[in-house]
mmCIF file of N, CA, C and O in Angstrom:
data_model
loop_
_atom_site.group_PDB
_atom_site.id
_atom_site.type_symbol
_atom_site.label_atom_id
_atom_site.label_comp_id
_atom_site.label_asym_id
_atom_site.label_seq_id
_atom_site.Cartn_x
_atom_site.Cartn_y
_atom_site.Cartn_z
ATOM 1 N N UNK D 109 -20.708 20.022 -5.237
ATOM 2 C CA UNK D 109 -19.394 19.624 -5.687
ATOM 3 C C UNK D 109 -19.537 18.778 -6.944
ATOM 4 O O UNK D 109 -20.445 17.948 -6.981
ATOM 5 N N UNK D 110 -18.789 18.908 -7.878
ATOM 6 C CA UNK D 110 -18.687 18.337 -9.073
ATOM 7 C C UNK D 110 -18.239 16.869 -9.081
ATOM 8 O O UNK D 110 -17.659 16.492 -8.063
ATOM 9 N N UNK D 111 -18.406 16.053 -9.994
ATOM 10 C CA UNK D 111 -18.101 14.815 -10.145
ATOM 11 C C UNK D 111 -16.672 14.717 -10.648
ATOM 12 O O UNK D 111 -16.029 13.671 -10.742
ATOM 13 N N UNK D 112 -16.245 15.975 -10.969
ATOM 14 C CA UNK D 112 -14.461 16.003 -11.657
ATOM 15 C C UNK D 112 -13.641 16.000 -11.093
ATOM 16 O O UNK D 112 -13.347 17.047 -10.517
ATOM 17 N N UNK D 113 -12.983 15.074 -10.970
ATOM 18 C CA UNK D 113 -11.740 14.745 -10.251
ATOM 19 C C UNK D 113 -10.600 16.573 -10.412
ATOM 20 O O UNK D 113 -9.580 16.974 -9.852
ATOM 21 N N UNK D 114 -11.600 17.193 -11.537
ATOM 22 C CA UNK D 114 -10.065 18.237 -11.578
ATOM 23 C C UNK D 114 -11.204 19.578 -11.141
ATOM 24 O O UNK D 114 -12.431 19.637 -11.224
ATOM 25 N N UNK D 115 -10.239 20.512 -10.684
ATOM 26 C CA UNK D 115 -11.058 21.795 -9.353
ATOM 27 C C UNK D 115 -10.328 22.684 -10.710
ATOM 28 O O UNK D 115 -9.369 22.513 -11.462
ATOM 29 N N UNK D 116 -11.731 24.032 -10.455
ATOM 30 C CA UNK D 116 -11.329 25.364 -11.033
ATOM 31 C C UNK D 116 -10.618 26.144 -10.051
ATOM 32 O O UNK D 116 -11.066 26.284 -8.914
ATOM 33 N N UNK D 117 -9.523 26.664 -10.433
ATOM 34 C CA UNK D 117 -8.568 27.557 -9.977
ATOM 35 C C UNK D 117 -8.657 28.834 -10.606
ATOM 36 O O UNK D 117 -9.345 29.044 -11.605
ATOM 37 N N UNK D 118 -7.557 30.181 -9.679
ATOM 38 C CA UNK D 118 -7.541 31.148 -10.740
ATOM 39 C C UNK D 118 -6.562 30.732 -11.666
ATOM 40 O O UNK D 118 -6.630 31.242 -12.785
ATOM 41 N N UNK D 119 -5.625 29.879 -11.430
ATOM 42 C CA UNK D 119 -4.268 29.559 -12.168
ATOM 43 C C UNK D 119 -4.907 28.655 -12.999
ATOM 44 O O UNK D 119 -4.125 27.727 -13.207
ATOM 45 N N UNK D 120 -6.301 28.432 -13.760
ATOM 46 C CA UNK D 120 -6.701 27.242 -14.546
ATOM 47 C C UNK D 120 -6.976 26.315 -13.910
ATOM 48 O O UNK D 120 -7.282 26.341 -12.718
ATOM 49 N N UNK D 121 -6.893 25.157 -14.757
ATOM 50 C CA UNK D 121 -7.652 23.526 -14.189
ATOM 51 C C UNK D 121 -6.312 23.055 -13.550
ATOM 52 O O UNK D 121 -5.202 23.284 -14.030
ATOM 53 N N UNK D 122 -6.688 22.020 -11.827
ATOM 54 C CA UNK D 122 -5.760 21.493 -11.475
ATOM 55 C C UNK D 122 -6.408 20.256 -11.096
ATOM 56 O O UNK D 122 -7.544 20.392 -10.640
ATOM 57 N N UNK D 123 -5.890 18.926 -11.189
ATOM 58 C CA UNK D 123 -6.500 18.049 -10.435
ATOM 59 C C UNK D 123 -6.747 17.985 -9.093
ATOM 60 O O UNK D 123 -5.698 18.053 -8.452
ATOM 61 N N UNK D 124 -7.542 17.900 -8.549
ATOM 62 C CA UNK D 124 -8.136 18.354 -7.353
ATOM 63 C C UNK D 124 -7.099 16.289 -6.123
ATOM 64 O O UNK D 124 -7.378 15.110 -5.907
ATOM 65 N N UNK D 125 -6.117 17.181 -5.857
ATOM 66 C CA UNK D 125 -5.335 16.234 -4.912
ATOM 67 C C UNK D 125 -4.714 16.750 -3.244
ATOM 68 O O UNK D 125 -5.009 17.857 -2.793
ATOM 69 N N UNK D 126 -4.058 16.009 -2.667
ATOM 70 C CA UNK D 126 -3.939 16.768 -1.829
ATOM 71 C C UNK D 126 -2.955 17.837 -1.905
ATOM 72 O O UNK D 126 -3.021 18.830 -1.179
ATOM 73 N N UNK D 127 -1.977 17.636 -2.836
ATOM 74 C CA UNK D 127 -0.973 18.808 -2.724
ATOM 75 C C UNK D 127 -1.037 18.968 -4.444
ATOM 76 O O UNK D 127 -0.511 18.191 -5.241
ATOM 77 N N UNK D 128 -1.740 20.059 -4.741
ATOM 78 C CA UNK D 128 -2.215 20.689 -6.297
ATOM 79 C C UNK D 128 -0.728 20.851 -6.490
ATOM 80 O O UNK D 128 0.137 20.786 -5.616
ATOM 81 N N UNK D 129 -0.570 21.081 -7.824
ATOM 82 C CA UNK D 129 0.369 21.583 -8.475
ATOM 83 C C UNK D 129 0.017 23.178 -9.085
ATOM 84 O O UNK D 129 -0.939 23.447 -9.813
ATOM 85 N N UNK D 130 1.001 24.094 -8.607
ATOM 86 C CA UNK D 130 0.690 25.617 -9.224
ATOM 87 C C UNK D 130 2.188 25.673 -9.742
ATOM 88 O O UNK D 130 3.046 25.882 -8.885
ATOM 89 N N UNK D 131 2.435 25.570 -10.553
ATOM 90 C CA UNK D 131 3.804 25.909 -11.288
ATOM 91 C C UNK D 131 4.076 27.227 -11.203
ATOM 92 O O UNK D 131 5.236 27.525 -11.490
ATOM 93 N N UNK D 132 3.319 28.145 -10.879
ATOM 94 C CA UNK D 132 4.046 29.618 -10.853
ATOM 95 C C UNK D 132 4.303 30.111 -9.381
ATOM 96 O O UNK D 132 4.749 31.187 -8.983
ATOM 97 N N UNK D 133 3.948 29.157 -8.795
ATOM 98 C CA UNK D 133 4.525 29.736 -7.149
ATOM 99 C C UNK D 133 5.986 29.695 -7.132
ATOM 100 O O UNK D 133 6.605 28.950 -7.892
ATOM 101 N N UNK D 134 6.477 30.358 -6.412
ATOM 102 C CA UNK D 134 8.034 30.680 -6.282
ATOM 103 C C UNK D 134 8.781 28.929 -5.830
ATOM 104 O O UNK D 134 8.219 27.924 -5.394
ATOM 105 N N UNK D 135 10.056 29.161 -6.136
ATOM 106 C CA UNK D 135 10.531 27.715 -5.830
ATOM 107 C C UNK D 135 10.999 27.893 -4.264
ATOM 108 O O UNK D 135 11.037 29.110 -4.083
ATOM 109 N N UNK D 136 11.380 27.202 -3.030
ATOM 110 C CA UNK D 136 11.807 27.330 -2.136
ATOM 111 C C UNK D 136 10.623 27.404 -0.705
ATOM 112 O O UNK D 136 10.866 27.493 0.498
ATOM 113 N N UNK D 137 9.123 27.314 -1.547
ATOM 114 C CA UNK D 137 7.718 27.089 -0.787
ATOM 115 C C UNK D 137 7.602 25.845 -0.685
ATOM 116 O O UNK D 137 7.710 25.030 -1.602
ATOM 117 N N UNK D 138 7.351 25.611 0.561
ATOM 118 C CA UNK D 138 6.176 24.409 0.655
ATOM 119 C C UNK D 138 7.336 23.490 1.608
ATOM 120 O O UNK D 138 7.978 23.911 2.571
ATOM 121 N N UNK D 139 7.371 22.104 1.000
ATOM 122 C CA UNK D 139 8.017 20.828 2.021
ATOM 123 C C UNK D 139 9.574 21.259 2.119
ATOM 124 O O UNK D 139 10.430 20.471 2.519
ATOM 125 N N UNK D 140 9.904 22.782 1.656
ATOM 126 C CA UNK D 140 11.510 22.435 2.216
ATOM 127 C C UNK D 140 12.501 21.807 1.545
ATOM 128 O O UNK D 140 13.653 21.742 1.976
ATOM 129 N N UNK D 141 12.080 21.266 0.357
ATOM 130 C CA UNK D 141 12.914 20.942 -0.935
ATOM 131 C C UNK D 141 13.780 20.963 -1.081
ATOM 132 O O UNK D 141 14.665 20.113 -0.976
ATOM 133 N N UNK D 142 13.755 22.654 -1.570
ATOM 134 C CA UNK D 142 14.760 22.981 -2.235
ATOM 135 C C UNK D 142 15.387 24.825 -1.380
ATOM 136 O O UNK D 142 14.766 25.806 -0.969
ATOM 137 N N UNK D 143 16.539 24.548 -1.451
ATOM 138 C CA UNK D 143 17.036 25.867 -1.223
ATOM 139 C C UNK D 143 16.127 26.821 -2.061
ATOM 140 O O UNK D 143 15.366 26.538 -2.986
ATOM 141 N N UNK D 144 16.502 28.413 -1.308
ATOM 142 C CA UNK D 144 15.905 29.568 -2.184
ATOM 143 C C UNK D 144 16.844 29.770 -3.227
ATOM 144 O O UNK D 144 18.006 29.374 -3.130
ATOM 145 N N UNK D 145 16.337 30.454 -4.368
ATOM 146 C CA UNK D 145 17.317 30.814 -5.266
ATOM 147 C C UNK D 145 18.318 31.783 -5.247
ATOM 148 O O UNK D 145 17.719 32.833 -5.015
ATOM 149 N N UNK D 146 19.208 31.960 -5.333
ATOM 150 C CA UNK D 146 19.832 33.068 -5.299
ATOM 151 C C UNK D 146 19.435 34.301 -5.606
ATOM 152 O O UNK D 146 18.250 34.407 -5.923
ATOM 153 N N UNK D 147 20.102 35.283 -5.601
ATOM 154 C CA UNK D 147 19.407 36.591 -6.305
ATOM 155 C C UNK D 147 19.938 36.661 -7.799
ATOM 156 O O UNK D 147 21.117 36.381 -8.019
ATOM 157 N N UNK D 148 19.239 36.966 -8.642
ATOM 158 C CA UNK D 148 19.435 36.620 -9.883
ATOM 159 C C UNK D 148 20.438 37.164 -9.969
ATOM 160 O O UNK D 148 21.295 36.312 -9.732
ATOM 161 N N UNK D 149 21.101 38.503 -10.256
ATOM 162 C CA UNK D 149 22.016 39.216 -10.524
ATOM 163 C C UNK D 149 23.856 38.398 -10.098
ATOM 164 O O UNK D 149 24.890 38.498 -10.759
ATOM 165 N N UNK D 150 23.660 37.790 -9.027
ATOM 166 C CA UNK D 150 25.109 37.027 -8.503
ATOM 167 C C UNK D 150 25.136 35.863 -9.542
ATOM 168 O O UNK D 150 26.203 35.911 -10.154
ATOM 169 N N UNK D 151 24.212 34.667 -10.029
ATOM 170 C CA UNK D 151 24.493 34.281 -11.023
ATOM 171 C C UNK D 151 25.395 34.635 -12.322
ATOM 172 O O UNK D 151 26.525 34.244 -12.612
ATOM 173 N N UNK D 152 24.377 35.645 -13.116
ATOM 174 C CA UNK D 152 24.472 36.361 -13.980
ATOM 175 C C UNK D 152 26.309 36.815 -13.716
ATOM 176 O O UNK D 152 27.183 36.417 -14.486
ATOM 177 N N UNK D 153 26.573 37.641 -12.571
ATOM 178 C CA UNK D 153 28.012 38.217 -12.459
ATOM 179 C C UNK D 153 29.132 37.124 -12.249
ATOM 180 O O UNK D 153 30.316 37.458 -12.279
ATOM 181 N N UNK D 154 28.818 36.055 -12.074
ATOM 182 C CA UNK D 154 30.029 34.394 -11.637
ATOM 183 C C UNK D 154 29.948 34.167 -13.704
ATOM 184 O O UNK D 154 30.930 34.132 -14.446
ATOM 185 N N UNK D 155 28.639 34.068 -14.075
ATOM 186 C CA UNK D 155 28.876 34.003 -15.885
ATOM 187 C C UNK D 155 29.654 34.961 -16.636
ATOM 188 O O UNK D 155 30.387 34.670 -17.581
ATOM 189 N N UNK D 156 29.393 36.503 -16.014
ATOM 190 C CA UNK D 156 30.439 37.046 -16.891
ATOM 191 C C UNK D 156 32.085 37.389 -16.616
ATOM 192 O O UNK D 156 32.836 37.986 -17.387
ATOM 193 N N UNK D 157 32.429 36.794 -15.199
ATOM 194 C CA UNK D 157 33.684 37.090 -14.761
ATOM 195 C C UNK D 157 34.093 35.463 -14.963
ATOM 196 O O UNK D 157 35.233 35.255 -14.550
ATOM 197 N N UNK D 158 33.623 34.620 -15.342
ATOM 198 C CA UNK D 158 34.256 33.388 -15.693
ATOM 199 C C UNK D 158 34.107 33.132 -17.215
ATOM 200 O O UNK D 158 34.555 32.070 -17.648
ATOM 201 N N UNK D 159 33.656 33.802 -17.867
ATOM 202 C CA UNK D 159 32.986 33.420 -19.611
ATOM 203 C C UNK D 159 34.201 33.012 -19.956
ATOM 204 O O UNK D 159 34.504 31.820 -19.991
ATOM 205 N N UNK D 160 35.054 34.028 -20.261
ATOM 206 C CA UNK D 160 35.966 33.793 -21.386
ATOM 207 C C UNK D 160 37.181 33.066 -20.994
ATOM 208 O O UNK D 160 38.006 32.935 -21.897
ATOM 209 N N UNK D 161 37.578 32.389 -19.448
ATOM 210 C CA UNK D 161 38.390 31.127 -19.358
ATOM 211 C C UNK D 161 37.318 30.002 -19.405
ATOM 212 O O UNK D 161 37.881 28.908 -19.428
ATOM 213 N N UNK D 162 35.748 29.884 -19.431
ATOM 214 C CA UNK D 162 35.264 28.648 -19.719
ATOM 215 C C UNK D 162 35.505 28.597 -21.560
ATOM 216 O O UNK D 162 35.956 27.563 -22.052
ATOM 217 N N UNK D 163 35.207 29.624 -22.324
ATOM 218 C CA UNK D 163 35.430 30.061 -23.632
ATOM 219 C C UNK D 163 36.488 29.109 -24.027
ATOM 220 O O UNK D 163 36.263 28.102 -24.699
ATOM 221 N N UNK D 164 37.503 29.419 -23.643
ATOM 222 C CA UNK D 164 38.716 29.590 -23.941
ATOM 223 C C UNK D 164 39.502 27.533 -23.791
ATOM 224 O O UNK D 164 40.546 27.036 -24.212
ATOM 225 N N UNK D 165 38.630 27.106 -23.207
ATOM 226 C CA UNK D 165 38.765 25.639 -23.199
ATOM 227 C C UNK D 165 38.262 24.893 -24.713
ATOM 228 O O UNK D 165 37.110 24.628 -25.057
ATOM 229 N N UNK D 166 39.231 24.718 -25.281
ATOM 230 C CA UNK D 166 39.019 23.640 -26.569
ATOM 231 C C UNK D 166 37.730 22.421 -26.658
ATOM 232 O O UNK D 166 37.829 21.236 -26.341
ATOM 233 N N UNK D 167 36.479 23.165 -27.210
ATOM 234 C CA UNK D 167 35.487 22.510 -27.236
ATOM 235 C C UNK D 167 34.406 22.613 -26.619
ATOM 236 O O UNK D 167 33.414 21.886 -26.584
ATOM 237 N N UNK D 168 34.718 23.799 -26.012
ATOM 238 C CA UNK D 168 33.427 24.729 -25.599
ATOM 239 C C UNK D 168 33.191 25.940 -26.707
ATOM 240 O O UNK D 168 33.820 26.865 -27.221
ATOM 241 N N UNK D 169 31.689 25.248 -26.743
ATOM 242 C CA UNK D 169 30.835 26.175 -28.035
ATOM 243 C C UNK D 169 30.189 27.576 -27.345
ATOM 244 O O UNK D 169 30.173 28.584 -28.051
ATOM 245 N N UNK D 170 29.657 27.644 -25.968
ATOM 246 C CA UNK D 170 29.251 28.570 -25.348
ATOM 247 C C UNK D 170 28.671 28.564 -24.017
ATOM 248 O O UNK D 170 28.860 27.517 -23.398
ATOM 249 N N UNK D 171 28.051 29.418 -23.456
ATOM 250 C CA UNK D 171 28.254 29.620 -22.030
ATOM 251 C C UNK D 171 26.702 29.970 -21.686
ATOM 252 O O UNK D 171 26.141 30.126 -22.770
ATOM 253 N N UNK D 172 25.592 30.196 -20.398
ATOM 254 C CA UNK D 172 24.470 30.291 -20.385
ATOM 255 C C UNK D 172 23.921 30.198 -19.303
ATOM 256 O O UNK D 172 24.214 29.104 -18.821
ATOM 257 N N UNK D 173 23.159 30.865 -18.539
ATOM 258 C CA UNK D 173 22.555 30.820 -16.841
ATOM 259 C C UNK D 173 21.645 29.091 -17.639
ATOM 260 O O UNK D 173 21.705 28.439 -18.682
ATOM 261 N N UNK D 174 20.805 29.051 -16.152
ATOM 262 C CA UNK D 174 20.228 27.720 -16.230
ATOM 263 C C UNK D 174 19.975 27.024 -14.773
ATOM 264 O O UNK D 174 20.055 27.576 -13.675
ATOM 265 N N UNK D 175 19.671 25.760 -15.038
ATOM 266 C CA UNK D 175 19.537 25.176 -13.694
ATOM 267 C C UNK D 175 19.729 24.219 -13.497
ATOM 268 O O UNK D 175 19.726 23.742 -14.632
ATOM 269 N N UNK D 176 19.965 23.273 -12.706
ATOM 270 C CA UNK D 176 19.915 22.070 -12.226
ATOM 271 C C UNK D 176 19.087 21.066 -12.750
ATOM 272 O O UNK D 176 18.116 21.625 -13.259
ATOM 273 N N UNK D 177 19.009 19.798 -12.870
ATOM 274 C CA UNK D 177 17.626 19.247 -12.498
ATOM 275 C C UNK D 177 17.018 19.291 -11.504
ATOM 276 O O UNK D 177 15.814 19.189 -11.742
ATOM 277 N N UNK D 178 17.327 19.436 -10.056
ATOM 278 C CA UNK D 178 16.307 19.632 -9.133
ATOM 279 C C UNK D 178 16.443 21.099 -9.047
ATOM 280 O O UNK D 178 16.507 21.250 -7.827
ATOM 281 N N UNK D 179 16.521 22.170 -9.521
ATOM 282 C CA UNK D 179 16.076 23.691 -9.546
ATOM 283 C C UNK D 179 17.102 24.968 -9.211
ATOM 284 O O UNK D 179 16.868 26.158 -9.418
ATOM 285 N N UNK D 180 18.329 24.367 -8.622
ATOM 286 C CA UNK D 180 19.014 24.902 -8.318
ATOM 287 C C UNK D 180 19.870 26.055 -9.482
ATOM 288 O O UNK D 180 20.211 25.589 -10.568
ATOM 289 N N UNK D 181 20.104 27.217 -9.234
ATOM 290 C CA UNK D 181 20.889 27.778 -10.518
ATOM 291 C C UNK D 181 22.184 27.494 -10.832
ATOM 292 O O UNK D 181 23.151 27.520 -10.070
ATOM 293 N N UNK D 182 22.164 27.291 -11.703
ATOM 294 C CA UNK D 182 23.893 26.639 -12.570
ATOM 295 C C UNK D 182 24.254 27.632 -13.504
ATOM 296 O O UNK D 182 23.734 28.729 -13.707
ATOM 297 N N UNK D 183 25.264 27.064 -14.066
ATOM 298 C CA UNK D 183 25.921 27.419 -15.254
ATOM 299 C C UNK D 183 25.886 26.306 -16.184
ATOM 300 O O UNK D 183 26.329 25.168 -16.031
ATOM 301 N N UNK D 184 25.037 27.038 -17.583
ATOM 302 C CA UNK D 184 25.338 25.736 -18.552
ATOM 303 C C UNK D 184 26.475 26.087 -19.443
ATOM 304 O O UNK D 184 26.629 27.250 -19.814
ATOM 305 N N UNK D 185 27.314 25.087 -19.818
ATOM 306 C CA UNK D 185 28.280 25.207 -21.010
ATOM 307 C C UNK D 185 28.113 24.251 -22.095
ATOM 308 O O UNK D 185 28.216 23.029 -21.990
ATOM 309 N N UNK D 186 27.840 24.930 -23.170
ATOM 310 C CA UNK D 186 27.397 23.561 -24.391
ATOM 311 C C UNK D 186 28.889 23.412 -25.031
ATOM 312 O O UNK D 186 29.774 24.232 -25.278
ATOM 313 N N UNK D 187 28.787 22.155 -25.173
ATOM 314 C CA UNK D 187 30.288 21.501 -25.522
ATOM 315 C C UNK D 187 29.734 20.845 -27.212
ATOM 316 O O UNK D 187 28.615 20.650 -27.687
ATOM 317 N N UNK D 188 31.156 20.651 -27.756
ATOM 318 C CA UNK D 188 31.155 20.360 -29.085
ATOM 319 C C UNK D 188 30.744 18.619 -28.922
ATOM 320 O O UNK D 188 29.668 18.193 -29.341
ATOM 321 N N UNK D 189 31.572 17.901 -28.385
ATOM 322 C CA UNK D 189 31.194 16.895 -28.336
ATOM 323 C C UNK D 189 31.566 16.149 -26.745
ATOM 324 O O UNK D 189 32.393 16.872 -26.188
ATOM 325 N N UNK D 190 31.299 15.256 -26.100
ATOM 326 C CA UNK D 190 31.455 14.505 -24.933
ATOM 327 C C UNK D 190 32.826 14.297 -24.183
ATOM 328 O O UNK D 190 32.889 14.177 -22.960
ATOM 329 N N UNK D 191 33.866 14.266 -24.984
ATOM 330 C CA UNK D 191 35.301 14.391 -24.358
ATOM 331 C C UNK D 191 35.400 15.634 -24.160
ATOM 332 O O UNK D 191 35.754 15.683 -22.982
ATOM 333 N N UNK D 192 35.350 16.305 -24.399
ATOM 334 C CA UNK D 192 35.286 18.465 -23.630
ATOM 335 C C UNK D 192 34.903 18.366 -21.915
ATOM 336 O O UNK D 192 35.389 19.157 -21.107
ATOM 337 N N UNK D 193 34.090 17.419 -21.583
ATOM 338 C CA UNK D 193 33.217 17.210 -20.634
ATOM 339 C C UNK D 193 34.305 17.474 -19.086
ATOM 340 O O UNK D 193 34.046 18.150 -18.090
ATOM 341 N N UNK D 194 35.709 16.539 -19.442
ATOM 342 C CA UNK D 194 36.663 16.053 -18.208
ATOM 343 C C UNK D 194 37.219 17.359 -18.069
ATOM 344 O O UNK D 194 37.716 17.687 -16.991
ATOM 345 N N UNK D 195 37.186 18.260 -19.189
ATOM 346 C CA UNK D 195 37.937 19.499 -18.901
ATOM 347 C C UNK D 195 37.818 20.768 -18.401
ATOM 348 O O UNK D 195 38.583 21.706 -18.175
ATOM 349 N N UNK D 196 36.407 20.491 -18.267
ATOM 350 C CA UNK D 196 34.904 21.648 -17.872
ATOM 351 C C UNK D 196 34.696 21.615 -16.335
ATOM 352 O O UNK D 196 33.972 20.677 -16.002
ATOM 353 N N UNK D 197 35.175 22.456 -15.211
ATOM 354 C CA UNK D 197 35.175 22.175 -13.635
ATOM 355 C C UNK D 197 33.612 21.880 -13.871
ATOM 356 O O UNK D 197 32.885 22.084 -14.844
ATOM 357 N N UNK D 198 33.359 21.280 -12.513
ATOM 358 C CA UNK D 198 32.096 20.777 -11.685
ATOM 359 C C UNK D 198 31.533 22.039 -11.573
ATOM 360 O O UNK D 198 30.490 22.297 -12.175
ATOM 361 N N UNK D 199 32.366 23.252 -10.540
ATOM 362 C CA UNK D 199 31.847 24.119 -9.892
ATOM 363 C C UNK D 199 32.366 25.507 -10.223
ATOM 364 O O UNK D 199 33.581 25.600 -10.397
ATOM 365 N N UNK D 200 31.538 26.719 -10.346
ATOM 366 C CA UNK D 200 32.354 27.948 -10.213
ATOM 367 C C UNK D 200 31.797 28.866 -9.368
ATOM 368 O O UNK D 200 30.633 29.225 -9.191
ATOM 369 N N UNK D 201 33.155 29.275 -8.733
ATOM 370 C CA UNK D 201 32.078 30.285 -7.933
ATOM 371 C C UNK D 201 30.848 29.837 -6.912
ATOM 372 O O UNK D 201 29.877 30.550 -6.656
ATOM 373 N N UNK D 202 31.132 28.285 -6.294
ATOM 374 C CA UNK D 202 29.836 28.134 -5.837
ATOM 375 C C UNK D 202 28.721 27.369 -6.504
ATOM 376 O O UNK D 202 27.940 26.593 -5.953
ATOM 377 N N UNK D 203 28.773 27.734 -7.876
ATOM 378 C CA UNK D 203 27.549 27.329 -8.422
ATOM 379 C C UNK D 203 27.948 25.930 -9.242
ATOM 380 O O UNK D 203 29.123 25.704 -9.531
ATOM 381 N N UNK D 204 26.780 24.933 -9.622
ATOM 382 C CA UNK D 204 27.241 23.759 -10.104
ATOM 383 C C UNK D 204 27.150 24.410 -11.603
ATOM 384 O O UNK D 204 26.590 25.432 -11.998
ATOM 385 N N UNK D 205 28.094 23.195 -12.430
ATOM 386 C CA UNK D 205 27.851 23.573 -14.146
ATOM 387 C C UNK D 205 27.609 22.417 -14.591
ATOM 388 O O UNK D 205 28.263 21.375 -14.567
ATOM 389 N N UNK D 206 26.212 22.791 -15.166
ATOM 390 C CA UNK D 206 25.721 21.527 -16.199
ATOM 391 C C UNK D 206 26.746 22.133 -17.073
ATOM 392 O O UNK D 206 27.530 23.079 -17.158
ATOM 393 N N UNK D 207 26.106 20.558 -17.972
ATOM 394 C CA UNK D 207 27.113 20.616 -19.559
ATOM 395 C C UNK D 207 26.072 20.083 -20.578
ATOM 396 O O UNK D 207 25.430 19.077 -20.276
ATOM 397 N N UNK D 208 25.868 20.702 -21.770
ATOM 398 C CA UNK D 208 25.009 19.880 -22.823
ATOM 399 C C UNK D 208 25.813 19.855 -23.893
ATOM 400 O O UNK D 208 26.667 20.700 -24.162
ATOM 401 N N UNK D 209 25.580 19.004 -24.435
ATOM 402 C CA UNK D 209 26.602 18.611 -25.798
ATOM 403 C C UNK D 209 25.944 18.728 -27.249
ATOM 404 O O UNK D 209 25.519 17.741 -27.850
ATOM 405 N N UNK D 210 25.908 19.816 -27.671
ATOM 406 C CA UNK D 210 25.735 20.362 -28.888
ATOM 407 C C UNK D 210 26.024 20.693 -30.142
ATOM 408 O O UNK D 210 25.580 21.472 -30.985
ATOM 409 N N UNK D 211 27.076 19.728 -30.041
ATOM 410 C CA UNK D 211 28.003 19.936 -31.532
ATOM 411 C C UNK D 211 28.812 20.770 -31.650
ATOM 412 O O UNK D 211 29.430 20.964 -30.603
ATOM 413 N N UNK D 212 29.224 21.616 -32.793
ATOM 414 C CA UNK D 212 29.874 22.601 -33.150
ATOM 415 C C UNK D 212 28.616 23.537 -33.813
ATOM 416 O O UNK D 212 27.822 23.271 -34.715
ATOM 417 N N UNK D 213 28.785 24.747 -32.968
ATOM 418 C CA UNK D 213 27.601 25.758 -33.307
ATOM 419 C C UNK D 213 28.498 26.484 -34.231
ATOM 420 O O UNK D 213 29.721 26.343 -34.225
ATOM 421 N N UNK D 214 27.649 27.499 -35.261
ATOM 422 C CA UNK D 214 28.542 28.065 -35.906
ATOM 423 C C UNK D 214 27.193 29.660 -35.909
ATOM 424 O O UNK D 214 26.115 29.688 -35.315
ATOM 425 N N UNK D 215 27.552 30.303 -36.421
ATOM 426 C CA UNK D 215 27.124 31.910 -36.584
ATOM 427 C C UNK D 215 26.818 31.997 -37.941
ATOM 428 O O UNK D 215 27.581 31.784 -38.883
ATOM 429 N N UNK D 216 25.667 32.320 -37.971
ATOM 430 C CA UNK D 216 24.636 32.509 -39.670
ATOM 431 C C UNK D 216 24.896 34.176 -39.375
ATOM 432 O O UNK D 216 24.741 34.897 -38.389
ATOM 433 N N UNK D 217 25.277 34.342 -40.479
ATOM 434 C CA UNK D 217 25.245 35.722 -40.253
ATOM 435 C C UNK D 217 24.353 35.929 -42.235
ATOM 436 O O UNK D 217 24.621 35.508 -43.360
ATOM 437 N N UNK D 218 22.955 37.066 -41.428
ATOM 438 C CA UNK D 218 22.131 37.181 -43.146
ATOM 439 C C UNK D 218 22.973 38.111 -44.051
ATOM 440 O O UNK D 218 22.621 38.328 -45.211
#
């Protein structure tokens, strides 16, 4: 056994602890965390049957799958600036909606 605190894996170098970190294992393994994810596709269909009334709110720049901070799938909506925020539901469809605040995006067209 080596003197390195960090173990060869097939997934690369991990520090050799009791509970390794493998970032590509599926989310919803291990201590029970976190819910499983949905199936991708029901996301995806709550974004395009809600787009264009989140659109359609004064100060929403655009619309975007995504996640939670603890992993869960959301809906992101990037807003022009921080007052857009009160007007943007919590929830659609079930799913929570982050919000990031991005200014006013505009379209480069070459």
């Amino acid at each position: 056994m080596s003197n390195s605190k960090f173990a060869q894996s097939p997934h690369g170098v991990f520090e050799d602890a009791a509970m390794p970190y493998l970032p590509d294992e599926a989310t919803g393994q291990g201590m029970g965390q976190y819910a499983p994810a949905a199936p991708p596709g029901r996301l995806e269909a709550a974004k395009r049957r809600n787009e264009r009334a989140l659109m359609a709110i004064d100060g929403v720049e655009g619309v975007s799958l995504g996640q939670t901070a603890v992993g869960k799938d959301a809906l992101v909506v990037y807003l022009r600036d921080s007052s857009v925020k009160r007007r943007v539901p919590s929830q659609v469809e079930g799913y929570p909606v982050e919000t990031s605040i991005t200014g006013q995006i505009d379209i480069q067209r070459w």
